[in-house]
Short mmCIF file of N, CA and C in Angstrom, two decimals:
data_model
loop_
_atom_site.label_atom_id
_atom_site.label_comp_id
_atom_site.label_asym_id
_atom_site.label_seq_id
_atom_site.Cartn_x
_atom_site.Cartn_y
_atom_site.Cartn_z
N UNK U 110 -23.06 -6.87 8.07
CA UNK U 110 -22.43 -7.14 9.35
C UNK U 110 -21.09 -6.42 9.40
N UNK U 111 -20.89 -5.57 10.74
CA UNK U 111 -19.38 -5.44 10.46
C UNK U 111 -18.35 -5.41 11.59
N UNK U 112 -16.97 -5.25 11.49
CA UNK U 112 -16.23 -6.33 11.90
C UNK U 112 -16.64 -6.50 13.33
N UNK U 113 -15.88 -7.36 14.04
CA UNK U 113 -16.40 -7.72 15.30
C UNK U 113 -14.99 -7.27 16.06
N UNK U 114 -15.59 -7.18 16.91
CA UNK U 114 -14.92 -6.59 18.34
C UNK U 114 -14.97 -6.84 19.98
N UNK U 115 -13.71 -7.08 20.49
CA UNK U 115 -14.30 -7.53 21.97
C UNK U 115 -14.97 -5.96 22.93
N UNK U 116 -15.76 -6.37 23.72
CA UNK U 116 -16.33 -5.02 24.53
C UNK U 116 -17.44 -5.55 25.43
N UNK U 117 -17.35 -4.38 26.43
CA UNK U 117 -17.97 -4.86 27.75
C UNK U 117 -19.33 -4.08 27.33
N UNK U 118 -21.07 -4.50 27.48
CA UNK U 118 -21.93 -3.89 27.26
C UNK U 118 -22.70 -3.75 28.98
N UNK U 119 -23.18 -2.52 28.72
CA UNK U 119 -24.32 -2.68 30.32
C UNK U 119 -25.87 -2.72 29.50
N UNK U 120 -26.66 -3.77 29.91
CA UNK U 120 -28.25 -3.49 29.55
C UNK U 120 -29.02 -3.06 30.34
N UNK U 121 -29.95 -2.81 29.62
CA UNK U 121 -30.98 -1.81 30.67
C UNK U 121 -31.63 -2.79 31.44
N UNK U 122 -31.26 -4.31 31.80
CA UNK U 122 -31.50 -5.20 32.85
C UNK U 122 -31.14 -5.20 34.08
N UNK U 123 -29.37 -4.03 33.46
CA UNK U 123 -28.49 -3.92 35.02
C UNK U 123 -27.82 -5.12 34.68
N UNK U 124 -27.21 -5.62 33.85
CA UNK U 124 -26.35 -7.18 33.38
C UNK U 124 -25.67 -6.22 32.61
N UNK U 125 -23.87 -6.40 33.58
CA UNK U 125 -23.09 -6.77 32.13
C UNK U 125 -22.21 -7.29 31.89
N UNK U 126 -21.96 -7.44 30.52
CA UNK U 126 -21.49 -8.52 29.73
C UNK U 126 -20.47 -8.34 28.85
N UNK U 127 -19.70 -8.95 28.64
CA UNK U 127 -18.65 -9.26 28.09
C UNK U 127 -18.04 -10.07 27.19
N UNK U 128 -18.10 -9.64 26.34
CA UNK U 128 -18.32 -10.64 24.86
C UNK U 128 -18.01 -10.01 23.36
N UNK U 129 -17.10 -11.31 22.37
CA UNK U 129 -17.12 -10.98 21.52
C UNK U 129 -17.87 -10.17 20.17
N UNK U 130 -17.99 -9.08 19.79
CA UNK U 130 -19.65 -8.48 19.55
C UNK U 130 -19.19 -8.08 18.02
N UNK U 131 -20.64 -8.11 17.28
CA UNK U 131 -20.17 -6.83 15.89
C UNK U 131 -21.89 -6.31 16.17
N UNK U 132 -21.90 -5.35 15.00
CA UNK U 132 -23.27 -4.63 14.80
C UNK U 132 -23.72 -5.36 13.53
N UNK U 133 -24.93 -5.94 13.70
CA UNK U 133 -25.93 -6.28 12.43
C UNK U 133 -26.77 -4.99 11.92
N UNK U 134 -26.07 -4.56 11.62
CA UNK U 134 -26.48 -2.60 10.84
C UNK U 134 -27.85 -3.24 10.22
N UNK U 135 -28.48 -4.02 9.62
CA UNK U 135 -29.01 -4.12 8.69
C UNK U 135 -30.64 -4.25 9.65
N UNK U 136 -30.44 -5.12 11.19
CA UNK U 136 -31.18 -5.80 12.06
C UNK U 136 -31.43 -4.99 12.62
N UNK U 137 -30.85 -3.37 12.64
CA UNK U 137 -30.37 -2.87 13.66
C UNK U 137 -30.47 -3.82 15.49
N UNK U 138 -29.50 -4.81 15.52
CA UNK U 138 -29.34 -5.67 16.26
C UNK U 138 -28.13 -5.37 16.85
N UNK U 139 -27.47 -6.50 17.60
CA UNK U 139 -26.23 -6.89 18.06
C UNK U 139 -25.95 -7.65 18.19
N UNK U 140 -24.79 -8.92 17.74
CA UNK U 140 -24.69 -10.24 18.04
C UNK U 140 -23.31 -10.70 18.51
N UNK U 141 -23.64 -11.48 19.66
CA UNK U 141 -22.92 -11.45 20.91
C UNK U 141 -22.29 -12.98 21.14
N UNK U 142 -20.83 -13.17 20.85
CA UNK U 142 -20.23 -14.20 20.87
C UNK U 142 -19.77 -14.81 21.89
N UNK U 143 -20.04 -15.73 22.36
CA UNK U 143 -19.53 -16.41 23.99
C UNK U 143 -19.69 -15.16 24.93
N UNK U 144 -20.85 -14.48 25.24
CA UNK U 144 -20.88 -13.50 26.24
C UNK U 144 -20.76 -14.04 27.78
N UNK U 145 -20.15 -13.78 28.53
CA UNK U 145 -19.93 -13.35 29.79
C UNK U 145 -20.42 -13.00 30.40
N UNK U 146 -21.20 -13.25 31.94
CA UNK U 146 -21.65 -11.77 32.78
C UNK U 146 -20.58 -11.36 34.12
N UNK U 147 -20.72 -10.01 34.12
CA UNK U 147 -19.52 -9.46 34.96
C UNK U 147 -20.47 -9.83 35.96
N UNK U 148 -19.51 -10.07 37.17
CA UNK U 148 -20.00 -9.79 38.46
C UNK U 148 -18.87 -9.61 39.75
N UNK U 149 -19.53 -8.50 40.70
CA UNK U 149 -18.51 -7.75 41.43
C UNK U 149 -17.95 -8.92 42.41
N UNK U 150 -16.13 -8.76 42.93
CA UNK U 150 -16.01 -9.81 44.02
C UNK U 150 -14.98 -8.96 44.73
N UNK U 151 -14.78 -9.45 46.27
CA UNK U 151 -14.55 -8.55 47.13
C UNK U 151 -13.62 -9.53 47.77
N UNK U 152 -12.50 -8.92 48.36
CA UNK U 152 -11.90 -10.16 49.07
C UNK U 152 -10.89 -9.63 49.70
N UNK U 153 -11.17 -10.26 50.94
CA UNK U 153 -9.89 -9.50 52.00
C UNK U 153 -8.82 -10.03 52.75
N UNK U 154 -7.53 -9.17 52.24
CA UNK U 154 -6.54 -9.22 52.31
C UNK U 154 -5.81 -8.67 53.92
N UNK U 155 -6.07 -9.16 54.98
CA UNK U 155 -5.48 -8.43 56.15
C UNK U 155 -6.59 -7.33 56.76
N UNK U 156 -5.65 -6.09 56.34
CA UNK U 156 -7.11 -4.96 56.94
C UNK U 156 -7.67 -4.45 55.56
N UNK U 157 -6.72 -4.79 54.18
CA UNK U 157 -7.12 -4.54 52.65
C UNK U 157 -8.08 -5.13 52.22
N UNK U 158 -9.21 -4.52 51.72
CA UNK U 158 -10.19 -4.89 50.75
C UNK U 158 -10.02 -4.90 49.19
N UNK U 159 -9.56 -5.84 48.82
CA UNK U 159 -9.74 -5.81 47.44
C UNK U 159 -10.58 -6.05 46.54
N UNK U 160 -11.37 -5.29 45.53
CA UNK U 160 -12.34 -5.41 44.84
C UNK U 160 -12.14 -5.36 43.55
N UNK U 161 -12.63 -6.52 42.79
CA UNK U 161 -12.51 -6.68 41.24
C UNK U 161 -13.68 -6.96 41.25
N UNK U 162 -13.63 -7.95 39.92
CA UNK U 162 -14.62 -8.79 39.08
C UNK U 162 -14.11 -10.22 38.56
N UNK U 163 -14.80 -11.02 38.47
CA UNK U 163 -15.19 -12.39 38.33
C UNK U 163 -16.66 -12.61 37.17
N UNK U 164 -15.92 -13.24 35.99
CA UNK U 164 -16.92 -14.09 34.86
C UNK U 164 -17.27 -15.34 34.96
N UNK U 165 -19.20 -15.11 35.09
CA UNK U 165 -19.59 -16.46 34.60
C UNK U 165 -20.88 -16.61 33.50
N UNK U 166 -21.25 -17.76 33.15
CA UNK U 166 -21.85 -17.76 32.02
C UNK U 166 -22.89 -16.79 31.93
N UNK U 167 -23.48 -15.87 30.82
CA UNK U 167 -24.34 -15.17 30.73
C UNK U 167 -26.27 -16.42 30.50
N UNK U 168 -25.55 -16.96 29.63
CA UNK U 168 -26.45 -18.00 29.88
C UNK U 168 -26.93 -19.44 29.89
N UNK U 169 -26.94 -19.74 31.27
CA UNK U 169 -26.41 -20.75 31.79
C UNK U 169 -27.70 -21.93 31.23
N UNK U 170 -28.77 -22.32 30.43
CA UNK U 170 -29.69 -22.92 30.26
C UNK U 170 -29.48 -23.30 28.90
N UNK U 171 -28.45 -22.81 27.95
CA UNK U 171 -28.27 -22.84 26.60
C UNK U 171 -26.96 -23.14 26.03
N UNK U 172 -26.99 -24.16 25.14
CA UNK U 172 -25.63 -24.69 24.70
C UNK U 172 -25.36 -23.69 23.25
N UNK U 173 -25.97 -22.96 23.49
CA UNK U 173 -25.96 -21.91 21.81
C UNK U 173 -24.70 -21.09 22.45
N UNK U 174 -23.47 -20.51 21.42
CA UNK U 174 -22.82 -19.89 21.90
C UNK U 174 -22.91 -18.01 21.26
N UNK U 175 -23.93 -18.13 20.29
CA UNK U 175 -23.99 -16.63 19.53
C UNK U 175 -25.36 -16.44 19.88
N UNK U 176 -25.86 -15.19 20.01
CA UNK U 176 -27.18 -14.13 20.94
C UNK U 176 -27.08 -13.42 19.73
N UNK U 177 -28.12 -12.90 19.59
CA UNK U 177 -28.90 -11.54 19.16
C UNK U 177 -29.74 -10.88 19.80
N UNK U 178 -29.12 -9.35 20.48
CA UNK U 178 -29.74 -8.84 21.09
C UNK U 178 -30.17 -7.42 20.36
N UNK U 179 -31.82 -6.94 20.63
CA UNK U 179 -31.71 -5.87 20.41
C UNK U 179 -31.14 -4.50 20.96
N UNK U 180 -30.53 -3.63 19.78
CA UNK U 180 -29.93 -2.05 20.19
C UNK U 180 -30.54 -1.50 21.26
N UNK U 181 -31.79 -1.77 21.17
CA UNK U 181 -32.60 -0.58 22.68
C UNK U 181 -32.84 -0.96 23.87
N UNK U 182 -32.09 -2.38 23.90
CA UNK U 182 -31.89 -3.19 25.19
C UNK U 182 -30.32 -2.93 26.13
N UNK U 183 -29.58 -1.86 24.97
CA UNK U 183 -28.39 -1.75 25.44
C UNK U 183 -28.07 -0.08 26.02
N UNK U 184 -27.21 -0.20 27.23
CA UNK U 184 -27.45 1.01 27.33
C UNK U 184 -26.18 1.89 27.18
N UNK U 185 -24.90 1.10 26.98
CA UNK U 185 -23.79 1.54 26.75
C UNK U 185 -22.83 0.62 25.98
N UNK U 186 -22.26 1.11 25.53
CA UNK U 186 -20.64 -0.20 25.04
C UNK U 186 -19.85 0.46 24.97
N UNK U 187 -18.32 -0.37 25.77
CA UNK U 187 -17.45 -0.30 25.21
C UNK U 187 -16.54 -0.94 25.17
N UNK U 188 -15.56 -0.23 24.18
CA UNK U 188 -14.62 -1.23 23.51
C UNK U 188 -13.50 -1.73 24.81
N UNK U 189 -13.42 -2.74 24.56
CA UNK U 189 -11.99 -3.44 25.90
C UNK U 189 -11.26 -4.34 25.28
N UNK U 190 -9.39 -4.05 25.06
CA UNK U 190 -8.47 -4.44 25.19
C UNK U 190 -7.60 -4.93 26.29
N UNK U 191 -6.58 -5.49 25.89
CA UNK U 191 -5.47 -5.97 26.61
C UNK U 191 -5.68 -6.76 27.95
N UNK U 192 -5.42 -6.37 29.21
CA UNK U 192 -5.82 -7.12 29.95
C UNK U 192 -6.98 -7.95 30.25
N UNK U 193 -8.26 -7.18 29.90
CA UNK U 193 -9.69 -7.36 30.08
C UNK U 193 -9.88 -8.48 29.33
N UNK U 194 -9.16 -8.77 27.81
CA UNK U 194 -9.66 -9.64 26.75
C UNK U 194 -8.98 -10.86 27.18
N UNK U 195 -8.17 -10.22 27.86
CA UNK U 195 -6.99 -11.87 27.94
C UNK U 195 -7.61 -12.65 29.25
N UNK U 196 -8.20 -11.76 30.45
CA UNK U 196 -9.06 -12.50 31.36
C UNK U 196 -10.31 -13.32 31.03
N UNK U 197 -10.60 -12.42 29.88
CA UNK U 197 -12.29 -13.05 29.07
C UNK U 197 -11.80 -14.47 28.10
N UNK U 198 -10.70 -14.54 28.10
CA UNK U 198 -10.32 -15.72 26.65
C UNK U 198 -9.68 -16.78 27.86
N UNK U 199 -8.97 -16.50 29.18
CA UNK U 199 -8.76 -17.11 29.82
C UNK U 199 -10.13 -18.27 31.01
N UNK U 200 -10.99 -16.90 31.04
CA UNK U 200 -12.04 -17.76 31.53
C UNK U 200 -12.78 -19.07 30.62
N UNK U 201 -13.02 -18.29 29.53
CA UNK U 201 -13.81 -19.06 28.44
C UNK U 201 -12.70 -20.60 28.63
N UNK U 202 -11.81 -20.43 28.34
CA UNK U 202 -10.98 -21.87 28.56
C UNK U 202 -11.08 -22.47 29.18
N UNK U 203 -11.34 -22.06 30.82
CA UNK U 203 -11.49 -22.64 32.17
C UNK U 203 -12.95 -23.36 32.11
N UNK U 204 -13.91 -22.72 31.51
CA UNK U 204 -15.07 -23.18 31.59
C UNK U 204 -15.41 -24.06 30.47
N UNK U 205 -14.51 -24.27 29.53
CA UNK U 205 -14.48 -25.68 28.45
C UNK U 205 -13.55 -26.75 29.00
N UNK U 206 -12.99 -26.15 29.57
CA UNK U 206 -12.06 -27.30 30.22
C UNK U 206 -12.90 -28.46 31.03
N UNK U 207 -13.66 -27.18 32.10
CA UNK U 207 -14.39 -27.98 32.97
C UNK U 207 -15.38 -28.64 32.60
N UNK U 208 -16.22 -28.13 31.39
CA UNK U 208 -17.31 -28.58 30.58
C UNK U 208 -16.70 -29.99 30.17
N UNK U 209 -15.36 -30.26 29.71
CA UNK U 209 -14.99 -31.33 28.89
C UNK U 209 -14.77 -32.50 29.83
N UNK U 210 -14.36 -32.14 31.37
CA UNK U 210 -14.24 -33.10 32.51
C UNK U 210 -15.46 -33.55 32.92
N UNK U 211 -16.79 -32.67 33.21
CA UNK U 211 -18.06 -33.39 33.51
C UNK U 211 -18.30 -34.16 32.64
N UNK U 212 -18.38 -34.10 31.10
CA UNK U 212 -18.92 -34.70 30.00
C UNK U 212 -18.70 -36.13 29.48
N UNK U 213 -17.22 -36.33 30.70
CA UNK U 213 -16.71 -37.40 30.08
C UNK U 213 -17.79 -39.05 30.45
N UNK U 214 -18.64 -38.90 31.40
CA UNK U 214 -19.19 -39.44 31.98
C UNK U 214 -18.01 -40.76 32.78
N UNK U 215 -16.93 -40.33 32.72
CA UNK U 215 -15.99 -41.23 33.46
C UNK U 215 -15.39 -41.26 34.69
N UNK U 216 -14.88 -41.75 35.29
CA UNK U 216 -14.03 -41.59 36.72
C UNK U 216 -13.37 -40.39 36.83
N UNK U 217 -13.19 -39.45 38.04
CA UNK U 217 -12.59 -38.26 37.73
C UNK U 217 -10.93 -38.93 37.85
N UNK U 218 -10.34 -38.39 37.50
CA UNK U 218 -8.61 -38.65 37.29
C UNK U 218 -7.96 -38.64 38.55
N UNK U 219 -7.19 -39.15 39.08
CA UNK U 219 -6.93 -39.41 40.50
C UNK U 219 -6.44 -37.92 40.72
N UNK U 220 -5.65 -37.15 39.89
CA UNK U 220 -5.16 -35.87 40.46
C UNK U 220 -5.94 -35.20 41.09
N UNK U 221 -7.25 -35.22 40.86
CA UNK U 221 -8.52 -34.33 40.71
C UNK U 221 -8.97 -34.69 42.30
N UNK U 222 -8.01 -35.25 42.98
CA UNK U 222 -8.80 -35.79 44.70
C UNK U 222 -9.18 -36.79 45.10
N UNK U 223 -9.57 -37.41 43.83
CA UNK U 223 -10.58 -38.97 44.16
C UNK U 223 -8.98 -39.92 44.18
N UNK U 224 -9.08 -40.36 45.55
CA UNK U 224 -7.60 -41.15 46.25
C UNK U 224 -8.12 -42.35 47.19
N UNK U 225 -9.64 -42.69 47.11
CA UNK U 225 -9.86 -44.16 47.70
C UNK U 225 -11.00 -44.22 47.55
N UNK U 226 -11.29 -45.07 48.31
CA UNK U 226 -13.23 -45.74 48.38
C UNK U 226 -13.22 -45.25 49.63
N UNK U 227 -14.78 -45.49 50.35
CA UNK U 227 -15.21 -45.16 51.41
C UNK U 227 -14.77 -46.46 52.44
N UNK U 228 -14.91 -47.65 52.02
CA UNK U 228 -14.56 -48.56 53.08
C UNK U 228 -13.17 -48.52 53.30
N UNK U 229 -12.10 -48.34 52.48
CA UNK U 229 -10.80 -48.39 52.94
C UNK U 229 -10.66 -47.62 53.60
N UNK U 230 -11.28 -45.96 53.67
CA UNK U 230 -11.39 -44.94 54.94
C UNK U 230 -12.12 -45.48 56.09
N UNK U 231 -12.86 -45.91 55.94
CA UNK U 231 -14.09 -46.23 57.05
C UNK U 231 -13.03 -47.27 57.47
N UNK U 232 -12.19 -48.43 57.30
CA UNK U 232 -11.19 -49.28 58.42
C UNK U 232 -10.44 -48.04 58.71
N UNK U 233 -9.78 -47.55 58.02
CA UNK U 233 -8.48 -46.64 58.48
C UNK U 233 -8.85 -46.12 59.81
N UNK U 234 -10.06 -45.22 59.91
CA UNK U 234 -10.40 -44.54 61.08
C UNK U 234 -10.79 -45.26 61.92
N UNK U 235 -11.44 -46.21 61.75
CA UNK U 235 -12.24 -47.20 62.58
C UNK U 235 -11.10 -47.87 63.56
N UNK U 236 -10.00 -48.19 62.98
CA UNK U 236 -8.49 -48.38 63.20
C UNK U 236 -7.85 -47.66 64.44
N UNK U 237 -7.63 -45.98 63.57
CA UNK U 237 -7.11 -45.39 64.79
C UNK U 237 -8.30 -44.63 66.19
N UNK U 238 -10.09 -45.46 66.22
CA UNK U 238 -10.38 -44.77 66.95
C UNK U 238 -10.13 -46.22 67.58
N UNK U 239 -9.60 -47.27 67.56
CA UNK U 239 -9.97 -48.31 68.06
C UNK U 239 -8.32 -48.50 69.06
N UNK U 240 -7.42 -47.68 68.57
CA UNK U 240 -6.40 -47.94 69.27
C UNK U 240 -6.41 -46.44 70.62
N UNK U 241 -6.93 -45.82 70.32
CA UNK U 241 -7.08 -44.46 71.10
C UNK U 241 -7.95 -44.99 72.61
#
C-alpha cells in the first residue's frame, strides 16, 4: 500500500469523487476513504451567475466508510490541495454532525426551530382570526 493522498477522481460512470485515496499496487486497486461525489451548483447573484460545486455522499446506502475500487474503472486523478481539501474535511464534519443529531432519537434542541406544539399555535391564530 502506499501513502495516501487527498484527490479528486472522474470514473468512467461520469461520477466524481473526492476522497481520501492511496494505490493498493499489489490489487492493482484503489482505496477510497470517506469519498465524496462532486456535483455542479449554479446560483444567481443579480444578473451574475455563479457556478461552483457542492459535496454529497458518494454512497448513500452504506455505513462503510473505505471502497475498493478497481484501476480500469478510473479515468483520471488528481492530486488536490489547499482549498479543495479544507472544503472536503469541512463537509465531512457537516454531515457527522448532522448524522449525530438524527441519531439521537431525541427532541430536536429548541435552537434547531422546534418553539411550541401545534395547539398553542392553533389558539394563537384561532385568536387573532377571531378578533379580525
Amino acid at each position: 500500500m502506499e501513502e495516501e493522498f487527498y484527490a479528486t477522481l472522474k470514473l468512467v460512470s461520469g461520477e466524481e469523487i473526492i476522497a481520501k485515496m492511496c494505490y493498493l499496487t499489489e490489487e492493482d486497486r484503489i482505496l477510497l476513504d470517506r469519498p465524496l461525489c462532486v456535483q455542479n451548483a449554479k446560483q444567481r447573484k443579480g444578473q451574475l451567475e455563479v457556478t461552483g460545486f457542492h459535496l454529497t455522499e458518494w454512497m448513500n446506502a452504506s455505513l462503510e466508510e473505505e471502497f475498493i475500487i478497481p484501476k480500469d474503472k478510473v479515468i483520471t486523478i488528481s492530486e488536490i490541495e489547499g482549498d479543495i481539501v479544507e472544503f472536503y474535511n469541512q463537509t465531512l464534519q457537516r454531515l457527522d454532525s448532522g448524522k449525530a443529531l438524527a441519531g439521537r432519537g431525541k427532541k430536536l434542541p429548541r435552537a434547531s426551530g422546534y418553539v411550541g406544539s401545534v395547539k398553542e399555535m392553533k389558539k394563537t391564530l384561532e385568536g387573532i382570526f377571531k378578533r379580525s
